[in-house]
């Protein structure tokens, strides 16, 4: 049903079946989005997702390649990695070892973090947390080494560019002051991940730890614990994460701290911690009719400045929707959902930043077309 | 010969044959364009058309998809509809009803207006009227419902974004003053169309009416009457249209009115009417040799301001050319044509705007490649 | 092994075998690039090459088409030729004549100059000379006529746009003053080329001469002599060229002359000659292990201003590397190389321009995937 999810969660299967597919997929989601409220922007029919995927293997050789493009993003290369935002994935997998239980993946690839929200095919994920939207460097040039411990257990080590833009360009884009910080000579990140399957694949775990740097001597760390269940008519996931950013280059909390400090020299905040819980629930209450819900709660804390303190900023999302699948064999659904998003500020930061709440109704359809 | 035209003009065929094709097409046209006259720009060899099309159906399921890309346009998404200019078409067709004579098409799609000029495959259409180039929102996110009345008659209802840019962005791009106008909350357009075939498909009609809005309380209407004939060695079309724009967001007539009013605050003109007649003639005078001609006459009128009055601006095009098809089975032709274009201004507007005339000779070739 | 090279160097084969292929290829090269030295920029994992190619023929008809895209370049069209930088090649080949030994190629195509460096598939070429990077208009709209003299000899005549940008846009992009120069009305270039094979294809020659203009009455000429050898475990090429630019629109030497003249009105220099020798050596010293080296020496001279004189600017490149091909049948290699590049200025120009030297170590892999 979800070949993307399938592949990544079962990356290394048993011997010699690892690379036994060729696939061309088209990922479509469109909707009429109607923002609610007096000051809300006009409604519009929008192309929410439009991606194209080709993956292939070489029949007798342990090599596979995979390409995925976002058809509604520019293909202009970024100066830092010479790759465009339009390319999600452009990698080659090479399987090796006596029992072929090692695999190395080289090229542009997804960050291998324990987020089932990100793992889920984007066709099916209506609204993302800030963790996926802003914190992760989702697709980056890198290399990943995977090892199959047992039929249900794999471990992975990934090295990737921490950001797809250079240190200098990050400051250029944000307009912030460097405040004496300099670029790291090796701005790479390291991800260690473990995937497990339990109870006959009814429960899947995906845990990861991450170390990275952008500025010299400023380290970022994160820990992500993902859990997914797949029961008969009830599926879902729960992702938990915590991240410490020596420098808040992901720029989620910095604008509100800059507003509070009211310093004409705006910059990235230091020593920020983000925590989040992200929950998705899908329930087929009548054949081909689904209730779906998503809830995320994300909070930011300042680890050094006690005046700002803990949980000074929350990002809360609540989504409830209904889906109808007209043709059993096809991953095509019509849907309607309501989404409420709140950004709340507390304490001294709250005094300088008004809370924001937005509501939207969306009516549309998605279709994961397996062209070939 | 013209699969695009084919498909759109016979959208709903008889039961169960509606979705019986898979096609990959490449649309190419290149030419050496030589502008004539002392002040004319330099000659250049130009890529006039370069599009790629994939369309497929699902063998036993009444679903089809169609994608068409312009390979020489940016794939960067627009903020309003999140779709790029490079995507002409990205739609899914779903056929339903007891006799499968209903079809719904969702996604980015061609405006379903009665213009055979626009219907014609762009490979074969050398120079366009301002009606197609500037007035129509050719490709937009939307939904279309079609119903087959009889083997030769279909009706269609389409809802689409009126423009692919937001109200605010339209003003940003033109640099005009909003003069108190505000955005509509639901900037959608509605098109009702009817297609008919007569005399064993020798004559095809395509009539449409359109209602849309962009600014609050400012409605645009249009009526388009298209006629196409297909005789043994003589083919062609005649399109007639009239449009009333409450606000001239298509910006064809506004520059000349701004010049006349000479007001430092430039803006979109109000209450403009456009009328046009567009005629194309193709004649195979010797096997594989074709004479082709195109004539368009378009005129703009101000419906409120009598000082400006009727027909204050004309756009006249005259094209005559010769085509040679070296291989009977291939839609490849070498061509040469002469094109004269005149923009004429009359009355008070004419006093403030000089007439413009341009001439061009073009030598080239086109090829509609049916790759698969 | 190298289908690109194959095709171009043996463009016209014997009768009826000319168009006997269909191919889909993917060209990938990625590496971790580590600039060396105190002021060097940070290391990064980079997408060095990412191209996609489709070529096909029509079974019983002497027509073929070929498309090649750079997937990490913008597909936005340039105003001058209406083609994007993302499209390398988009052409149609038509074979004709009684013995089918004539071929005409129309559309966007590679400049047909005697450069084996440029001829070599970009997957395999790590670092380019300024001749390929800056002097040649590598891919341009044009038309080429080829004639097969004998099984080992072909001649070619090509007409192409001299640049892909207009005269005015060239000045806009460089910010230079026009100093009274005006655009040519026919800014086209003419290339005459000859290819030969000797000693059972062990030696291949590719010689070309070029005439072009951009500004009125300012002619550019070049002569390129390419030699390639293909012995059992030792392959390589040696390209020699000399070019006279009436106006230095390729802008390699002009910045240093502008620095020397120190005139606030900066412009393109006049009457520049470039000479270069480019040598590549590949040696398979153990099965599947390769030593590779590349050396280029390029020099610029002022043909009129004796104060500046001969060889006032050198561009020197030196590359040494090691390659490993893990799977004999696949054009995939892991590699590591060291590259030193020096730009040296001499005489009066040298006094105003400091020499520049840069060093880099690169570790990566490339893969020319023959998908179909």
JSON list of N, CA and C in Angstrom, two decimals, chain C residues 262-304:
[
{"chain": "C", "resi": 262, "resn": "UNK", "atom": "N", "xyz": [42.46, 49.86, -14.55]},
{"chain": "C", "resi": 262, "resn": "UNK", "atom": "CA", "xyz": [41.94, 50.64, -13.43]},
{"chain": "C", "resi": 262, "resn": "UNK", "atom": "C", "xyz": [41.04, 51.78, -13.90]},
{"chain": "C", "resi": 263, "resn": "UNK", "atom": "N", "xyz": [40.38, 51.55, -15.04]},
{"chain": "C", "resi": 263, "resn": "UNK", "atom": "CA", "xyz": [39.45, 52.53, -15.59]},
{"chain": "C", "resi": 263, "resn": "UNK", "atom": "C", "xyz": [38.09, 52.31, -14.94]},
{"chain": "C", "resi": 264, "resn": "UNK", "atom": "N", "xyz": [37.46, 53.36, -14.42]},
{"chain": "C", "resi": 264, "resn": "UNK", "atom": "CA", "xyz": [36.14, 53.14, -13.80]},
{"chain": "C", "resi": 264, "resn": "UNK", "atom": "C", "xyz": [35.12, 52.56, -14.79]},
{"chain": "C", "resi": 265, "resn": "UNK", "atom": "N", "xyz": [35.32, 52.79, -16.09]},
{"chain": "C", "resi": 265, "resn": "UNK", "atom": "CA", "xyz": [34.46, 52.16, -17.09]},
{"chain": "C", "resi": 265, "resn": "UNK", "atom": "C", "xyz": [35.03, 50.80, -17.46]},
{"chain": "C", "resi": 266, "resn": "UNK", "atom": "N", "xyz": [34.48, 49.74, -16.87]},
{"chain": "C", "resi": 266, "resn": "UNK", "atom": "CA", "xyz": [34.96, 48.38, -17.16]},
{"chain": "C", "resi": 266, "resn": "UNK", "atom": "C", "xyz": [34.22, 47.84, -18.38]},
{"chain": "C", "resi": 267, "resn": "UNK", "atom": "N", "xyz": [34.93, 47.05, -19.18]},
{"chain": "C", "resi": 267, "resn": "UNK", "atom": "CA", "xyz": [34.30, 46.50, -20.37]},
{"chain": "C", "resi": 267, "resn": "UNK", "atom": "C", "xyz": [34.98, 45.20, -20.78]},
{"chain": "C", "resi": 268, "resn": "UNK", "atom": "N", "xyz": [34.46, 44.55, -21.84]},
{"chain": "C", "resi": 268, "resn": "UNK", "atom": "CA", "xyz": [35.11, 43.38, -22.40]},
{"chain": "C", "resi": 268, "resn": "UNK", "atom": "C", "xyz": [36.36, 43.82, -23.15]},
{"chain": "C", "resi": 269, "resn": "UNK", "atom": "N", "xyz": [37.47, 43.11, -22.93]},
{"chain": "C", "resi": 269, "resn": "UNK", "atom": "CA", "xyz": [38.72, 43.44, -23.63]},
{"chain": "C", "resi": 269, "resn": "UNK", "atom": "C", "xyz": [38.58, 43.11, -25.12]},
{"chain": "C", "resi": 270, "resn": "UNK", "atom": "N", "xyz": [39.42, 43.74, -25.93]},
{"chain": "C", "resi": 270, "resn": "UNK", "atom": "CA", "xyz": [39.44, 43.49, -27.39]},
{"chain": "C", "resi": 270, "resn": "UNK", "atom": "C", "xyz": [40.64, 42.63, -27.75]},
{"chain": "C", "resi": 271, "resn": "UNK", "atom": "N", "xyz": [40.53, 41.90, -28.85]},
{"chain": "C", "resi": 271, "resn": "UNK", "atom": "CA", "xyz": [41.65, 41.23, -29.52]},
{"chain": "C", "resi": 271, "resn": "UNK", "atom": "C", "xyz": [42.45, 40.33, -28.57]},
{"chain": "C", "resi": 272, "resn": "UNK", "atom": "N", "xyz": [41.73, 39.39, -27.96]},
{"chain": "C", "resi": 272, "resn": "UNK", "atom": "CA", "xyz": [42.37, 38.44, -27.06]},
{"chain": "C", "resi": 272, "resn": "UNK", "atom": "C", "xyz": [42.57, 37.12, -27.78]},
{"chain": "C", "resi": 273, "resn": "UNK", "atom": "N", "xyz": [43.72, 36.50, -27.57]},
{"chain": "C", "resi": 273, "resn": "UNK", "atom": "CA", "xyz": [43.96, 35.15, -28.06]},
{"chain": "C", "resi": 273, "resn": "UNK", "atom": "C", "xyz": [44.11, 34.20, -26.87]},
{"chain": "C", "resi": 274, "resn": "UNK", "atom": "N", "xyz": [43.44, 33.05, -26.98]},
{"chain": "C", "resi": 274, "resn": "UNK", "atom": "CA", "xyz": [43.61, 32.00, -25.97]},
{"chain": "C", "resi": 274, "resn": "UNK", "atom": "C", "xyz": [44.24, 30.79, -26.64]},
{"chain": "C", "resi": 275, "resn": "UNK", "atom": "N", "xyz": [45.18, 30.16, -25.95]},
{"chain": "C", "resi": 275, "resn": "UNK", "atom": "CA", "xyz": [45.75, 28.90, -26.41]},
{"chain": "C", "resi": 275, "resn": "UNK", "atom": "C", "xyz": [45.66, 27.91, -25.27]},
{"chain": "C", "resi": 276, "resn": "UNK", "atom": "N", "xyz": [45.54, 26.60, -25.60]},
{"chain": "C", "resi": 276, "resn": "UNK", "atom": "CA", "xyz": [45.50, 25.62, -24.53]},
{"chain": "C", "resi": 276, "resn": "UNK", "atom": "C", "xyz": [45.95, 24.26, -25.01]},
{"chain": "C", "resi": 277, "resn": "UNK", "atom": "N", "xyz": [46.51, 23.50, -24.07]},
{"chain": "C", "resi": 277, "resn": "UNK", "atom": "CA", "xyz": [46.76, 22.07, -24.27]},
{"chain": "C", "resi": 277, "resn": "UNK", "atom": "C", "xyz": [46.12, 21.35, -23.09]},
{"chain": "C", "resi": 278, "resn": "UNK", "atom": "N", "xyz": [45.36, 20.30, -23.39]},
{"chain": "C", "resi": 278, "resn": "UNK", "atom": "CA", "xyz": [44.63, 19.57, -22.35]},
{"chain": "C", "resi": 278, "resn": "UNK", "atom": "C", "xyz": [44.92, 18.09, -22.55]},
{"chain": "C", "resi": 279, "resn": "UNK", "atom": "N", "xyz": [45.44, 17.45, -21.52]},
{"chain": "C", "resi": 279, "resn": "UNK", "atom": "CA", "xyz": [45.89, 16.06, -21.61]},
{"chain": "C", "resi": 279, "resn": "UNK", "atom": "C", "xyz": [45.23, 15.22, -20.52]},
{"chain": "C", "resi": 280, "resn": "UNK", "atom": "N", "xyz": [44.67, 14.09, -20.92]},
{"chain": "C", "resi": 280, "resn": "UNK", "atom": "CA", "xyz": [44.09, 13.16, -19.94]},
{"chain": "C", "resi": 280, "resn": "UNK", "atom": "C", "xyz": [44.68, 11.79, -20.16]},
{"chain": "C", "resi": 281, "resn": "UNK", "atom": "N", "xyz": [45.04, 11.11, -19.08]},
{"chain": "C", "resi": 281, "resn": "UNK", "atom": "CA", "xyz": [45.67, 9.79, -19.14]},
{"chain": "C", "resi": 281, "resn": "UNK", "atom": "C", "xyz": [44.95, 8.85, -18.17]},
{"chain": "C", "resi": 282, "resn": "UNK", "atom": "N", "xyz": [44.56, 7.68, -18.63]},
{"chain": "C", "resi": 282, "resn": "UNK", "atom": "CA", "xyz": [43.94, 6.67, -17.78]},
{"chain": "C", "resi": 282, "resn": "UNK", "atom": "C", "xyz": [44.68, 5.36, -17.95]},
{"chain": "C", "resi": 283, "resn": "UNK", "atom": "N", "xyz": [45.03, 4.72, -16.84]},
{"chain": "C", "resi": 283, "resn": "UNK", "atom": "CA", "xyz": [45.80, 3.49, -16.92]},
{"chain": "C", "resi": 283, "resn": "UNK", "atom": "C", "xyz": [45.25, 2.47, -15.93]},
{"chain": "C", "resi": 284, "resn": "UNK", "atom": "N", "xyz": [44.85, 1.31, -16.47]},
{"chain": "C", "resi": 284, "resn": "UNK", "atom": "CA", "xyz": [44.34, 0.23, -15.61]},
{"chain": "C", "resi": 284, "resn": "UNK", "atom": "C", "xyz": [45.53, -0.60, -15.17]},
{"chain": "C", "resi": 285, "resn": "UNK", "atom": "N", "xyz": [46.05, -0.34, -13.99]},
{"chain": "C", "resi": 285, "resn": "UNK", "atom": "CA", "xyz": [47.32, -0.96, -13.57]},
{"chain": "C", "resi": 285, "resn": "UNK", "atom": "C", "xyz": [47.11, -2.35, -12.98]},
{"chain": "C", "resi": 286, "resn": "UNK", "atom": "N", "xyz": [45.92, -2.61, -12.46]},
{"chain": "C", "resi": 286, "resn": "UNK", "atom": "CA", "xyz": [45.50, -3.91, -11.98]},
{"chain": "C", "resi": 286, "resn": "UNK", "atom": "C", "xyz": [44.04, -4.01, -12.45]},
{"chain": "C", "resi": 287, "resn": "UNK", "atom": "N", "xyz": [43.56, -5.21, -12.80]},
{"chain": "C", "resi": 287, "resn": "UNK", "atom": "CA", "xyz": [42.17, -5.25, -13.27]},
{"chain": "C", "resi": 287, "resn": "UNK", "atom": "C", "xyz": [41.22, -4.53, -12.31]},
{"chain": "C", "resi": 288, "resn": "UNK", "atom": "N", "xyz": [40.43, -3.65, -12.84]},
{"chain": "C", "resi": 288, "resn": "UNK", "atom": "CA", "xyz": [39.43, -2.85, -12.13]},
{"chain": "C", "resi": 288, "resn": "UNK", "atom": "C", "xyz": [40.01, -1.73, -11.25]},
{"chain": "C", "resi": 289, "resn": "UNK", "atom": "N", "xyz": [41.32, -1.53, -11.26]},
{"chain": "C", "resi": 289, "resn": "UNK", "atom": "CA", "xyz": [41.92, -0.39, -10.56]},
{"chain": "C", "resi": 289, "resn": "UNK", "atom": "C", "xyz": [42.59, 0.53, -11.59]},
{"chain": "C", "resi": 290, "resn": "UNK", "atom": "N", "xyz": [42.33, 1.83, -11.49]},
{"chain": "C", "resi": 290, "resn": "UNK", "atom": "CA", "xyz": [42.77, 2.77, -12.51]},
{"chain": "C", "resi": 290, "resn": "UNK", "atom": "C", "xyz": [43.53, 3.92, -11.87]},
{"chain": "C", "resi": 291, "resn": "UNK", "atom": "N", "xyz": [44.60, 4.30, -12.51]},
{"chain": "C", "resi": 291, "resn": "UNK", "atom": "CA", "xyz": [45.23, 5.59, -12.23]},
{"chain": "C", "resi": 291, "resn": "UNK", "atom": "C", "xyz": [44.74, 6.56, -13.27]},
{"chain": "C", "resi": 292, "resn": "UNK", "atom": "N", "xyz": [44.40, 7.78, -12.86]},
{"chain": "C", "resi": 292, "resn": "UNK", "atom": "CA", "xyz": [43.98, 8.77, -13.84]},
{"chain": "C", "resi": 292, "resn": "UNK", "atom": "C", "xyz": [44.68, 10.08, -13.54]},
{"chain": "C", "resi": 293, "resn": "UNK", "atom": "N", "xyz": [45.01, 10.81, -14.61]},
{"chain": "C", "resi": 293, "resn": "UNK", "atom": "CA", "xyz": [45.68, 12.10, -14.44]},
{"chain": "C", "resi": 293, "resn": "UNK", "atom": "C", "xyz": [45.16, 13.05, -15.50]},
{"chain": "C", "resi": 294, "resn": "UNK", "atom": "N", "xyz": [45.11, 14.32, -15.16]},
{"chain": "C", "resi": 294, "resn": "UNK", "atom": "CA", "xyz": [44.72, 15.32, -16.13]},
{"chain": "C", "resi": 294, "resn": "UNK", "atom": "C", "xyz": [45.58, 16.55, -15.92]},
{"chain": "C", "resi": 295, "resn": "UNK", "atom": "N", "xyz": [45.99, 17.11, -17.02]},
{"chain": "C", "resi": 295, "resn": "UNK", "atom": "CA", "xyz": [46.81, 18.30, -16.97]},
{"chain": "C", "resi": 295, "resn": "UNK", "atom": "C", "xyz": [46.30, 19.28, -18.01]},
{"chain": "C", "resi": 296, "resn": "UNK", "atom": "N", "xyz": [46.07, 20.53, -17.60]},
{"chain": "C", "resi": 296, "resn": "UNK", "atom": "CA", "xyz": [45.78, 21.52, -18.64]},
{"chain": "C", "resi": 296, "resn": "UNK", "atom": "C", "xyz": [46.59, 22.79, -18.40]},
{"chain": "C", "resi": 297, "resn": "UNK", "atom": "N", "xyz": [47.00, 23.37, -19.52]},
{"chain": "C", "resi": 297, "resn": "UNK", "atom": "CA", "xyz": [47.72, 24.63, -19.49]},
{"chain": "C", "resi": 297, "resn": "UNK", "atom": "C", "xyz": [47.04, 25.54, -20.50]},
{"chain": "C", "resi": 298, "resn": "UNK", "atom": "N", "xyz": [46.52, 26.67, -20.01]},
{"chain": "C", "resi": 298, "resn": "UNK", "atom": "CA", "xyz": [45.84, 27.62, -20.87]},
{"chain": "C", "resi": 298, "resn": "UNK", "atom": "C", "xyz": [46.46, 28.98, -20.68]},
{"chain": "C", "resi": 299, "resn": "UNK", "atom": "N", "xyz": [46.59, 29.71, -21.76]},
{"chain": "C", "resi": 299, "resn": "UNK", "atom": "CA", "xyz": [47.25, 31.01, -21.65]},
{"chain": "C", "resi": 299, "resn": "UNK", "atom": "C", "xyz": [46.53, 32.04, -22.51]},
{"chain": "C", "resi": 300, "resn": "UNK", "atom": "N", "xyz": [46.50, 33.29, -22.05]},
{"chain": "C", "resi": 300, "resn": "UNK", "atom": "CA", "xyz": [45.84, 34.38, -22.77]},
{"chain": "C", "resi": 300, "resn": "UNK", "atom": "C", "xyz": [46.86, 35.41, -23.20]},
{"chain": "C", "resi": 301, "resn": "UNK", "atom": "N", "xyz": [46.66, 35.96, -24.40]},
{"chain": "C", "resi": 301, "resn": "UNK", "atom": "CA", "xyz": [47.54, 37.01, -24.93]},
{"chain": "C", "resi": 301, "resn": "UNK", "atom": "C", "xyz": [46.71, 38.16, -25.48]},
{"chain": "C", "resi": 302, "resn": "UNK", "atom": "N", "xyz": [47.27, 39.35, -25.42]},
{"chain": "C", "resi": 302, "resn": "UNK", "atom": "CA", "xyz": [46.61, 40.50, -26.04]},
{"chain": "C", "resi": 302, "resn": "UNK", "atom": "C", "xyz": [47.27, 40.71, -27.39]},
{"chain": "C", "resi": 303, "resn": "UNK", "atom": "N", "xyz": [46.48, 40.67, -28.48]},
{"chain": "C", "resi": 303, "resn": "UNK", "atom": "CA", "xyz": [47.04, 40.70, -29.82]},
{"chain": "C", "resi": 303, "resn": "UNK", "atom": "C", "xyz": [47.36, 42.11, -30.30]},
{"chain": "C", "resi": 304, "resn": "UNK", "atom": "N", "xyz": [46.86, 43.12, -29.63]},
{"chain": "C", "resi": 304, "resn": "UNK", "atom": "CA", "xyz": [47.09, 44.48, -30.10]},
{"chain": "C", "resi": 304, "resn": "UNK", "atom": "C", "xyz": [47.93, 45.30, -29.12]}
]
